[in-house]
XYZ file of C-alpha atoms in Angstrom:
610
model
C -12.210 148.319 38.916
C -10.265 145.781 40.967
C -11.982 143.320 39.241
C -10.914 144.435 35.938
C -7.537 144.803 37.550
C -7.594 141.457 38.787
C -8.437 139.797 34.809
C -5.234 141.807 33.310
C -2.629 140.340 36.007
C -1.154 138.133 33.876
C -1.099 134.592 34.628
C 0.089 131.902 32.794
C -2.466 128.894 32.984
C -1.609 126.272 30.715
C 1.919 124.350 29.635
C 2.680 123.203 26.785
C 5.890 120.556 26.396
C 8.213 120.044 23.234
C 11.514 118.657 22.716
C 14.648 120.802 23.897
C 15.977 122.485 20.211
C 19.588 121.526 20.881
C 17.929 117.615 20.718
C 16.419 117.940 17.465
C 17.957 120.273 15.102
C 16.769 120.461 11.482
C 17.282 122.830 8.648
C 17.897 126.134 9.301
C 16.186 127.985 6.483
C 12.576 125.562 6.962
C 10.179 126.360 9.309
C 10.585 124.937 12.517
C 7.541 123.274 13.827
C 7.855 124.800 17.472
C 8.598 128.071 16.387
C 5.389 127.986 13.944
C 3.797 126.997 16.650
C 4.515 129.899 19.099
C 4.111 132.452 16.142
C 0.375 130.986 15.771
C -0.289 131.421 19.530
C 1.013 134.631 19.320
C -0.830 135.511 15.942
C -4.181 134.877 18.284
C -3.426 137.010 21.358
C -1.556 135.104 23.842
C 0.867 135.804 25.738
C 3.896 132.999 25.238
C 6.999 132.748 27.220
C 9.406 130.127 26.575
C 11.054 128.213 29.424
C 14.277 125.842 28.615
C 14.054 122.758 31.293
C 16.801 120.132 32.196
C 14.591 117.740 30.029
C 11.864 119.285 27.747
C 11.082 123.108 26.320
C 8.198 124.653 28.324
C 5.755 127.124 26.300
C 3.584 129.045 28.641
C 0.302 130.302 27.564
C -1.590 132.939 29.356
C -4.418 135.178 27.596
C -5.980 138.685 28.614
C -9.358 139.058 29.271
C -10.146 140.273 25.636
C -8.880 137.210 24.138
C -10.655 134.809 26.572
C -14.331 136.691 26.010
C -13.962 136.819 22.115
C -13.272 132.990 22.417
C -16.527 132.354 25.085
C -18.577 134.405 22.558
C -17.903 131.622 19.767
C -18.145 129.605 22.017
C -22.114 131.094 22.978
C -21.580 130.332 26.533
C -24.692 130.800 28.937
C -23.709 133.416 31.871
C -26.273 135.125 33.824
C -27.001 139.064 33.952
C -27.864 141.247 36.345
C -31.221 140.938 35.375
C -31.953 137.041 36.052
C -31.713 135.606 32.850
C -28.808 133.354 31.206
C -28.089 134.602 27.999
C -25.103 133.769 25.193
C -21.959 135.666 26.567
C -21.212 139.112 23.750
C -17.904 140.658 24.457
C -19.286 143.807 23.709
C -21.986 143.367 26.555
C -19.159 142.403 28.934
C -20.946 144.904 31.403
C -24.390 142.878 31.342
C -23.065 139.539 32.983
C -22.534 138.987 36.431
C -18.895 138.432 37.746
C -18.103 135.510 40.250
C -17.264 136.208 43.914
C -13.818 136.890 42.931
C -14.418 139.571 40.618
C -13.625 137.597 37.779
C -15.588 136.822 34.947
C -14.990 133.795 33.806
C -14.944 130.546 36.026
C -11.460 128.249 35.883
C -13.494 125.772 33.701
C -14.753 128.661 31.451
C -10.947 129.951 30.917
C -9.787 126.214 30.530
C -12.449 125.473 27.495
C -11.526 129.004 25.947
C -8.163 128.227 25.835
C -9.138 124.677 24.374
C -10.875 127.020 22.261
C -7.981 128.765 20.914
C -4.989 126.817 20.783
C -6.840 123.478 19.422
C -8.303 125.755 16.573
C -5.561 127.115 15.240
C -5.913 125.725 11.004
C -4.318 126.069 8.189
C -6.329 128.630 6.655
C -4.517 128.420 2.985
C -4.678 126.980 0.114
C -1.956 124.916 0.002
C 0.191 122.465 1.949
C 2.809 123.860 4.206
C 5.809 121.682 5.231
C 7.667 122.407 8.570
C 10.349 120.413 10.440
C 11.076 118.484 12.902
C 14.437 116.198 14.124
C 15.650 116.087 9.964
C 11.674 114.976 8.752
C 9.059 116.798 7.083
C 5.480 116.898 8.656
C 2.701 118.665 6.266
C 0.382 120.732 7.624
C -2.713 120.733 4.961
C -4.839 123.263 4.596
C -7.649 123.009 7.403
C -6.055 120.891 9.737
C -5.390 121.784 13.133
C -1.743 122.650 13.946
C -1.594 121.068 17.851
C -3.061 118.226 17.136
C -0.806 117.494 13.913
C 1.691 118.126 16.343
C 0.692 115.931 18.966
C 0.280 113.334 16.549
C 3.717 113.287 15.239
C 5.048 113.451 18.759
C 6.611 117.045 18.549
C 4.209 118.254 21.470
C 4.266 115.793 23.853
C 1.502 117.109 26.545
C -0.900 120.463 27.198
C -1.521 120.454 30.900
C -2.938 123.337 33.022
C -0.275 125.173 35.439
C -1.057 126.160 38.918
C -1.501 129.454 39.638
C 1.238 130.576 42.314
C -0.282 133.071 44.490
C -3.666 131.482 44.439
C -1.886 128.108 45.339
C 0.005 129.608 48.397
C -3.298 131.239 50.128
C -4.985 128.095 49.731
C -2.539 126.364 51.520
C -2.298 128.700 54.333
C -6.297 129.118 54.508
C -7.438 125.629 53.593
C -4.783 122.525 53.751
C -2.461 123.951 56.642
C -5.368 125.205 58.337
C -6.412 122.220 60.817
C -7.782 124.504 63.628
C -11.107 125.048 61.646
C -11.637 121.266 61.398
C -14.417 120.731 58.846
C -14.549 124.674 57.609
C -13.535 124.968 54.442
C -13.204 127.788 51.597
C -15.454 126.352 49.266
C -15.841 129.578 47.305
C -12.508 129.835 46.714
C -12.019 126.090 45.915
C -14.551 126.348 43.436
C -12.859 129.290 41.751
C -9.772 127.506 41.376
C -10.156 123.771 40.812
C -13.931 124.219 39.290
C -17.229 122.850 40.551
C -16.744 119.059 40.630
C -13.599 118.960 43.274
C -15.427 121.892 45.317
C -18.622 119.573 45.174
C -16.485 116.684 46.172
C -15.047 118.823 49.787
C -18.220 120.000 50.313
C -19.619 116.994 50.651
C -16.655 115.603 52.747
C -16.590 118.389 55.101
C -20.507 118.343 55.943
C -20.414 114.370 56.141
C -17.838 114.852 58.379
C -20.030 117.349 60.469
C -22.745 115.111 60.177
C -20.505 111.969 61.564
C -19.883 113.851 64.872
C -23.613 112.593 65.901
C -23.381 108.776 65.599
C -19.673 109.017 66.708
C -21.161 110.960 69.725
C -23.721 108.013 70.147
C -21.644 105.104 68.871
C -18.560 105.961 71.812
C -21.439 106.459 74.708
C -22.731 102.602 73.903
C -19.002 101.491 73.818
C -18.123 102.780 77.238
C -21.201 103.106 78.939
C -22.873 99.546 79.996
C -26.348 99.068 79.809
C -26.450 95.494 81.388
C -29.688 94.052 80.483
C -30.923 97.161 78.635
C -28.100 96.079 75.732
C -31.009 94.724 73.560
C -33.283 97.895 74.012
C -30.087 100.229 73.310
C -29.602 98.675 70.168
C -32.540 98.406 68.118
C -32.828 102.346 68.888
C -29.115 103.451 68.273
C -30.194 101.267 64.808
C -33.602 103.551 64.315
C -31.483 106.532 65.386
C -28.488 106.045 62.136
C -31.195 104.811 59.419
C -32.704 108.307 60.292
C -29.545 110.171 60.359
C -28.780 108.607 56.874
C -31.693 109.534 55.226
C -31.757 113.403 56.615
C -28.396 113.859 56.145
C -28.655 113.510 52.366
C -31.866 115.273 52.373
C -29.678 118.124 53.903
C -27.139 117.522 51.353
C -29.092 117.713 48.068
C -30.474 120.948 49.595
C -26.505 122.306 50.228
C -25.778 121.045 46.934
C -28.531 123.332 44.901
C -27.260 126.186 47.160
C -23.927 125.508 46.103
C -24.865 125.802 42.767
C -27.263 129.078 42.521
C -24.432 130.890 44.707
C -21.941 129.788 41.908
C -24.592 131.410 39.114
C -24.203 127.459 37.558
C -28.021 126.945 36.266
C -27.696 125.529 32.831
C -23.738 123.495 32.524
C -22.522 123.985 29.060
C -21.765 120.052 28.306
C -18.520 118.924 26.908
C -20.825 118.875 23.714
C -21.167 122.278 23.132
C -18.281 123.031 21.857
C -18.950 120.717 18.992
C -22.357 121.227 18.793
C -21.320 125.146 17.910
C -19.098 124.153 14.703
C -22.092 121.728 13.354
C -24.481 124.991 13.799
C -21.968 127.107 12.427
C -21.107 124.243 9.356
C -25.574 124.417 8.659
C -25.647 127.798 8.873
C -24.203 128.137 5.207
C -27.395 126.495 4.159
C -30.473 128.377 2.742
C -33.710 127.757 5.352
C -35.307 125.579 2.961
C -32.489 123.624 1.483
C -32.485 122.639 5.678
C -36.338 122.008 5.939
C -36.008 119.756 3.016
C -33.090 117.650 4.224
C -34.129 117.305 7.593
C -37.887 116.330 5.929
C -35.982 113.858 3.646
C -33.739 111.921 6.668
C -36.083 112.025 10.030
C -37.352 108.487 9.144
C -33.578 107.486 8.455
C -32.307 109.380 11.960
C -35.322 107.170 14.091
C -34.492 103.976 12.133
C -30.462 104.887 13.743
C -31.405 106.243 16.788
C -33.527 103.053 17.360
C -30.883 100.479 16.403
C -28.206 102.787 18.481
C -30.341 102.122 21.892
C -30.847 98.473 20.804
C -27.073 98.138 20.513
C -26.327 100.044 23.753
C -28.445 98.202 25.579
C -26.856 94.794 24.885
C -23.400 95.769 25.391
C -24.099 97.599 28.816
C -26.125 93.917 29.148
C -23.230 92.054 27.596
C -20.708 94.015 30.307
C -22.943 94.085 33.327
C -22.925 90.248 32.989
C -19.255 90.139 32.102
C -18.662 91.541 35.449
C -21.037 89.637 37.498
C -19.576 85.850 36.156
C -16.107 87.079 36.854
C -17.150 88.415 40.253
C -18.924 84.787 41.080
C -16.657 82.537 39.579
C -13.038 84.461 40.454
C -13.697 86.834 43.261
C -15.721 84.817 45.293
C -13.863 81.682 46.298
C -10.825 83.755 46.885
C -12.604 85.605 49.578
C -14.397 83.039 51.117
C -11.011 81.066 51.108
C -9.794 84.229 53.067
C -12.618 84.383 55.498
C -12.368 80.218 56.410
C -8.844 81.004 56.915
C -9.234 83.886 59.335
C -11.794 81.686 60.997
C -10.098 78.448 61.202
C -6.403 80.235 62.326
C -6.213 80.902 66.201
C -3.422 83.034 66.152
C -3.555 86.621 66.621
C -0.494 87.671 65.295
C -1.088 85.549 62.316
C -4.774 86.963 61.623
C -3.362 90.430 61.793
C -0.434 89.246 59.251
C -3.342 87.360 57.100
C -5.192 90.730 56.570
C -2.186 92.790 55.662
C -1.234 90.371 52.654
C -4.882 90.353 51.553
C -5.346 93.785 51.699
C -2.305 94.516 49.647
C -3.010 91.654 47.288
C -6.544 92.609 46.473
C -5.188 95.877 46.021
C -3.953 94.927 42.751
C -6.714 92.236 41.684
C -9.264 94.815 41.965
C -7.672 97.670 40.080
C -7.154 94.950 37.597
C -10.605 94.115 37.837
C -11.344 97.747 37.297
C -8.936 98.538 34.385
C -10.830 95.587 32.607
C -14.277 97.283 33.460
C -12.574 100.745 31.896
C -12.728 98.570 28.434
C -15.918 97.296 28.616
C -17.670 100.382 29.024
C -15.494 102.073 26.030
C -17.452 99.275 24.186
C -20.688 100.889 25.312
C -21.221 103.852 22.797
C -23.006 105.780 25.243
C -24.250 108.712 24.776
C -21.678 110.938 26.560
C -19.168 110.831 28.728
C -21.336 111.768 32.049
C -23.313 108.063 31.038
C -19.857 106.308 30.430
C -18.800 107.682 33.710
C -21.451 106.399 35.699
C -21.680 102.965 34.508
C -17.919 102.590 35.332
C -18.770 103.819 38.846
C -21.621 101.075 39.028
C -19.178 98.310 37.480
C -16.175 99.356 39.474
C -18.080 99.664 43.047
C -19.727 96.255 42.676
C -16.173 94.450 42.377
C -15.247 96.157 45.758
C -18.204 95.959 46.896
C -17.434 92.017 46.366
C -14.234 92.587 48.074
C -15.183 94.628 50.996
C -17.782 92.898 52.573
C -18.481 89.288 51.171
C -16.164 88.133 53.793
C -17.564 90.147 56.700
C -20.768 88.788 55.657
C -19.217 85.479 56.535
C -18.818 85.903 59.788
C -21.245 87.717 60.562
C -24.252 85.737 59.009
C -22.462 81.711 58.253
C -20.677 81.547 62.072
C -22.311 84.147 63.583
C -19.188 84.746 65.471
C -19.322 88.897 66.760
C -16.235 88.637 68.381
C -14.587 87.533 65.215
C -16.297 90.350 63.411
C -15.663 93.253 65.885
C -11.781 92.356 65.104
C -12.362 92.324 61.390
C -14.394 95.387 61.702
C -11.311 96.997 63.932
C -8.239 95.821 61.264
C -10.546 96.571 58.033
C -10.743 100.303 59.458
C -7.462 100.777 60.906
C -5.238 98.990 58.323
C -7.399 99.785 55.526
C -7.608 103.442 56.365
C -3.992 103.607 56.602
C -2.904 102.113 53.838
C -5.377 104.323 51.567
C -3.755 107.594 53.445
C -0.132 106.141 53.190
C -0.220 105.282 49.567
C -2.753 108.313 47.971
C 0.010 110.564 49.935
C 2.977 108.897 49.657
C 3.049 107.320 46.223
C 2.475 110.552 44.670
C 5.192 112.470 46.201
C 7.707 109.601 45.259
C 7.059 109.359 41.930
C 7.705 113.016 41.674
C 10.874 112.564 43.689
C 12.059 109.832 41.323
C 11.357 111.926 38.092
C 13.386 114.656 39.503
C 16.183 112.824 40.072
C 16.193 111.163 36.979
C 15.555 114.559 35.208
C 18.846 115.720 37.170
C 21.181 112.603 36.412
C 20.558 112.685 32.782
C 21.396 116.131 32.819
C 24.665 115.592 34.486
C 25.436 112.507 32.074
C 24.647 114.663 29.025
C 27.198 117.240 30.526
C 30.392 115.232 31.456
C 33.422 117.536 31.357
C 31.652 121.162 30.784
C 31.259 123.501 32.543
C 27.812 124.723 31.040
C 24.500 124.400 32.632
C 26.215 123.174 36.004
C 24.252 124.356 39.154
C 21.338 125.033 36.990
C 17.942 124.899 38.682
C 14.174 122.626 37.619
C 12.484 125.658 36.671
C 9.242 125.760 38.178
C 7.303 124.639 35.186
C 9.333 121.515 35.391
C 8.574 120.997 38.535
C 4.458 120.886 38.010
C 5.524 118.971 34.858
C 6.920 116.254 36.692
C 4.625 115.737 39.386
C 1.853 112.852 38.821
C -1.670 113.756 37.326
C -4.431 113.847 39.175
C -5.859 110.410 37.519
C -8.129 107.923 39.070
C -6.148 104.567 39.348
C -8.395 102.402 36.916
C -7.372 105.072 34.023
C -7.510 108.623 33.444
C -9.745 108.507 30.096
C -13.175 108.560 32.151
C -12.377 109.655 35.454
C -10.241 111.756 37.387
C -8.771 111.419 41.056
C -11.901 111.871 42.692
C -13.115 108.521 41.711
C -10.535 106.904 44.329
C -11.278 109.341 46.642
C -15.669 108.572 46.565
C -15.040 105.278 46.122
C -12.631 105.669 49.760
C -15.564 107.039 50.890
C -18.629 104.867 50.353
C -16.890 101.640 51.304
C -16.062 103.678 54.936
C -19.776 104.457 54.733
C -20.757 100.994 53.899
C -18.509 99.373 56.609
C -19.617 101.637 59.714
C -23.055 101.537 58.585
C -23.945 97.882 57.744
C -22.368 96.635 60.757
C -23.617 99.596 63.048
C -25.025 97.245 65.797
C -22.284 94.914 66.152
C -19.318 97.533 66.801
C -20.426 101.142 67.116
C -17.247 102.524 67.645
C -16.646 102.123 64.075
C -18.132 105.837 63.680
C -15.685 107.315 65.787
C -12.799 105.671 63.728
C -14.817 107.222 60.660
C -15.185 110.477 62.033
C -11.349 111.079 63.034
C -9.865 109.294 59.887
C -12.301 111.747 57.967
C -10.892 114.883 59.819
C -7.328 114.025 58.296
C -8.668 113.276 55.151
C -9.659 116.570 54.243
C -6.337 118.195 55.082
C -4.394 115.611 53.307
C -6.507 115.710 49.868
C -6.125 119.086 50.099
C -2.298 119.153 50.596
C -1.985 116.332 48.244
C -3.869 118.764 45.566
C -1.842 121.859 46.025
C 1.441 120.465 46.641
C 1.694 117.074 45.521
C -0.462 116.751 41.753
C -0.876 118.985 38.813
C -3.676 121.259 38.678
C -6.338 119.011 37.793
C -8.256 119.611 34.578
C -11.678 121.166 35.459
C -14.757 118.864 34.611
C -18.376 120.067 35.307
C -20.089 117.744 37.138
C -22.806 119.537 39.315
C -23.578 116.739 41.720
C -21.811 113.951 42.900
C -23.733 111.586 40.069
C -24.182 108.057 40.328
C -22.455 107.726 44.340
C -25.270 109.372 45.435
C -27.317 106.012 44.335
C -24.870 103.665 45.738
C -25.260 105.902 49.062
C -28.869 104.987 49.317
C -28.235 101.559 48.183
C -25.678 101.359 51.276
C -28.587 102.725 53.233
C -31.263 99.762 51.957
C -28.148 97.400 52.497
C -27.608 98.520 56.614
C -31.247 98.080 56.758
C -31.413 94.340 55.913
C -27.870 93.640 57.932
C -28.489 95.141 60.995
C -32.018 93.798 61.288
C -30.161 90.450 60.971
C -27.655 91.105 63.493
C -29.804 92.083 66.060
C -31.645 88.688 65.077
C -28.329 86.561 66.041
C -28.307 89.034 69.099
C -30.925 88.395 70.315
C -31.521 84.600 69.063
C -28.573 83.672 70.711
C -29.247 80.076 70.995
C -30.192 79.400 67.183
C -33.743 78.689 67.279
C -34.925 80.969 65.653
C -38.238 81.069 67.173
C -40.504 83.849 66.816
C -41.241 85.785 69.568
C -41.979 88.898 70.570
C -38.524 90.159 70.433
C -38.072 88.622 66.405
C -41.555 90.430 65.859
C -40.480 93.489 67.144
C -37.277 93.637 65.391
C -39.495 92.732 61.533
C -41.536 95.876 62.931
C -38.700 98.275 63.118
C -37.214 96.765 59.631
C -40.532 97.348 58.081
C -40.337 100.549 59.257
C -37.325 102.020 58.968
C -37.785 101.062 54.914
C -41.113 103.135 54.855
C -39.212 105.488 56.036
């Protein structure tokens, strides 16, 4: 079978990096800890190669299809057969489950937890202590402990990251990031199969929002250049019906993609990060008698509610401790600084100097907020939530209201305290432009010179170590090096709860916030939207494959807790564009109502029923 032909290709998938041996030699006659190391990956079926780099020792790990379905059998993963039904993966059934698309069998997430699997269960199995070595010191590796993370512990392994796969990475670059004639087409199928479900979830998304944009971009450029005279107030209130209605369909549409998505990709029943552990704890019970079981868990259910009570008790006032952590600091430090940056835009008369104003702040606030968020990274650690798909999710909440704080409070400003639209159209116009551009310049650029820098570095310490020999001169970054050096794909708050997609959702609901909340006061914005999002998907894609590591594969079906802040977004452009076409239209302050206010109440009522 081609598929079969396909799982024997050998491909190494993960790295792992130890010191160079001429750095640290020991003993000769004692075990070296690397070399134990290797034997032990060997010992369970992988396939090792060693690769010597300017810098580090490379071990490449790559496993044949046998290996990787003994491991998802312990591992009782849920795959579906060509009958209907998701049973426990048996090696010996191999025929029974369905392949994916690919003709593969296992999914990259699937292979990345088997070799988790493997390597991070390899024990000391004896009875006694057995000492290797490592740069002149003993470490003791006692009976039952597992060998990598000893290892990692006492520094000898210094990371275990996943490797991109060569081939694969090439025809996704011709086919997806180099591919800008298609536009918003992407391969999602073959995304999926490489990075996993959340970052295929994640373009998805982006490429039908972008899709979706093209209508109010359509309708935002006709009201720009077309002019309406005295039909301006009529035009507006129904270009404002017309995006409240696109909003709410299009993510009607979406959850609908998204559970096609999923049944395409067989993914019914997510094996949590849990399982794993919740295996060894059934395999650890298992040695019990039936009884012996029915007796303890008799003996301690009143003990496990009494916990579990206090437990929710206790998470509840930290998230409540946290959430009002956040909010002070947002009110008493946020705030004033961007109010003091609105009255300054407002009160300076200069152009130039307005445009100079917003640069500074934009690149200062940078750093407060990531600050800001690094902080909220902490306080949720303090949570003790239940997993990491709740400790994930209250970040997002904590993170997005700081920038929601910074995004719009001053906007608000002038759009609500001076009423000034002209002022607003040309914060709305350098928020976009500038904004946009500094995202794209630094998620693109910073990236690739960090990588840039590490290579040379890599180089000139190789050269210094070398001085007058001949040896090793001309010698190349082998290509495991390379992916070594290059930055992870890490969301900037921290990499412990999130990866790089955070940055890249959060990118997108503030755009989505911006061009919908002031819709009425400068429809153009969607346009701006629409084109910037274009060259987004290219560029995340290109910054993926050529510019980060391979990302390690999480399994998040859906895109969680943005999807909430969408629709809050959505409640939020309600409320401001009801009270923009109020100022619009109550031009002279009185605030009177008439049948033009009443009419405007109507459509807000409305459009929330709706």
């Amino acid at each position: 079978m081609s598929g079969n032909e396909r799982e024997e290709e050998i491909v190494f998938e993960i790295g792992v990096v130890v010191p160079k041996k001429g750095e640290n030699q020991g003993d000769e006659s004692s075990l070296d800890c690397v070399d134990v190391l290797v034997d032990e990956f060997k010992k369970r079926g992988l396939i090792v190669e060693r690769v010597l780099g300017l810098q580090n020792e490379f071990i490449k790990l790559a496993a044949p299809l046998e290996i990787l379905g003994k491991a998802a059998s312990e591992l009782q993963f849920r795959k579906q057969t060509h009958i209907g039904m998701d049973l426990p993966f048996e090696w010996d059934e191999i025929e029974a489950f369905v392949r994916q698309p690919d003709g593969s069998l296992f999914t990259w997430c699937e292979r990345f937890r088997c070799y988790n699997h493997i390597i991070y269960w390899i024990v000391n199995t004896g009875n006694s202590v057995v000492e290797l070595k490592y740069d002149c010191r003993e470490i003791n590796w006692v009976p039952g402990e597992p060998l990598l993370r000893k290892l990692e512990s006492e520094g000898v392994v210094r990371e275990v990251f996943p490797l991109h796969d060569e081939n694969k990475r090439k025809k996704l670059l011709r086919s997806w990031a180099l591919n800008w004639w298609d536009f918003t087409t992407q391969p999602i199928d073959e995304i999926y199969l490489y990075y996993g479900v959340k970052i295929a979830i994640y373009f998805a998304f982006l490429g039908k929002y972008t899709r979706w944009m093209l209508f109010p971009a359509t309708l935002g450029l006709t009201m720009q250049l077309v002019d309406f005279g005295s039909m301006q107030l009529l035009v507006l209130p129904f270009f404002f019906i017309c995006l409240i209605s696109w909003a709410v369909l299009f993510f009607q549409f979406w959850k609908r993609k998204n559970s096609a998505l999923l049944a395409r990709w067989q993914i019914n029943n997510l094996a949590g990060a849990e399982s794993e552990y919740k295996f060894f704890q059934m395999e650890q019970s298992s040695l019990q008698s039936p009884a012996e079981l029915m007796k303890k868990r008799g003996a301690d259910k009143m003990k496990e509610k009494a916990f579990f009570q206090r437990e929710e008790w206790f998470r509840w006032l930290m998230r409540f401790r946290n959430d009002a952590i956040i909010i002070l600091s947002i009110i008493c430090l946020q705030l004033p600084f961007e109010l003091a940056y609105a009255h300054l835009y407002e009160v300076i008369g200069s152009d130039f100097l307005k445009f100079c104003l917003t640069a500074v702040y934009l690149l200062a606030i940078q750093y407060f907020t990531r600050m800001g968020g690094k902080i909220s990274v902490k306080l949720v650690k303090c949570e003790n939530n239940e997993n990491v798909e709740y400790r994930a999710r209250s970040l997002v909440y904590k993170v997005f209201g700081l920038y929601f704080m910074q995004s719009y409070i001053g906007i608000f400003y002038h759009a609500l305290l001076h009423r000034n639209l002209m002022t607003l159209r040309q914060v709305l116009i350098q928020r976009l432009i500038m904004y946009e551009v500094l995202e794209n310049l630094m998620e693109n650029s910073v990236p690739y010179l960090t990588y840039s820098f590490k290579k040379f570095r890599a180089i000139r310490n190789k050269r210094k170590r070398e001085q007058g020999s001949s040896t090793g001169k001309g010698q190349t970054i082998p290509r495991v090096e390379k992916e070594y050096l290059k930055p992870a794909y890490a969301a900037s708050i921290g990499h412990e709860l999130e990866d790089g997609l955070f940055d890249d959702f959060l990118e997108l609901v503030l755009q989505f916030g911006m061009i919908m909340m002031f819709a009425c006061a400068f429809p153009l914005a969607f346009a701006f939207a629409t084109l910037n999002n274009l060259t987004e998907i290219r560029t995340d894609a290109l910054k993926l494959l050529a510019m980060m590591r391979r990302p390690t594969p999480r399994a998040d079906a859906t895109i969680g807790a943005w999807l909430n802040i969408f629709q809050f977004l959505i409640v939020m452009s309600i409320c401001t564009n009801s009270i923009l076409l109020v100022c619009l239209y109550d031009q002279d302050g009185k605030w009177k109502i008439s049948p033009g206010l009443a009419a405007i109440l109507i459509m807000e009522h409305c459009a929330f029923v709706h």
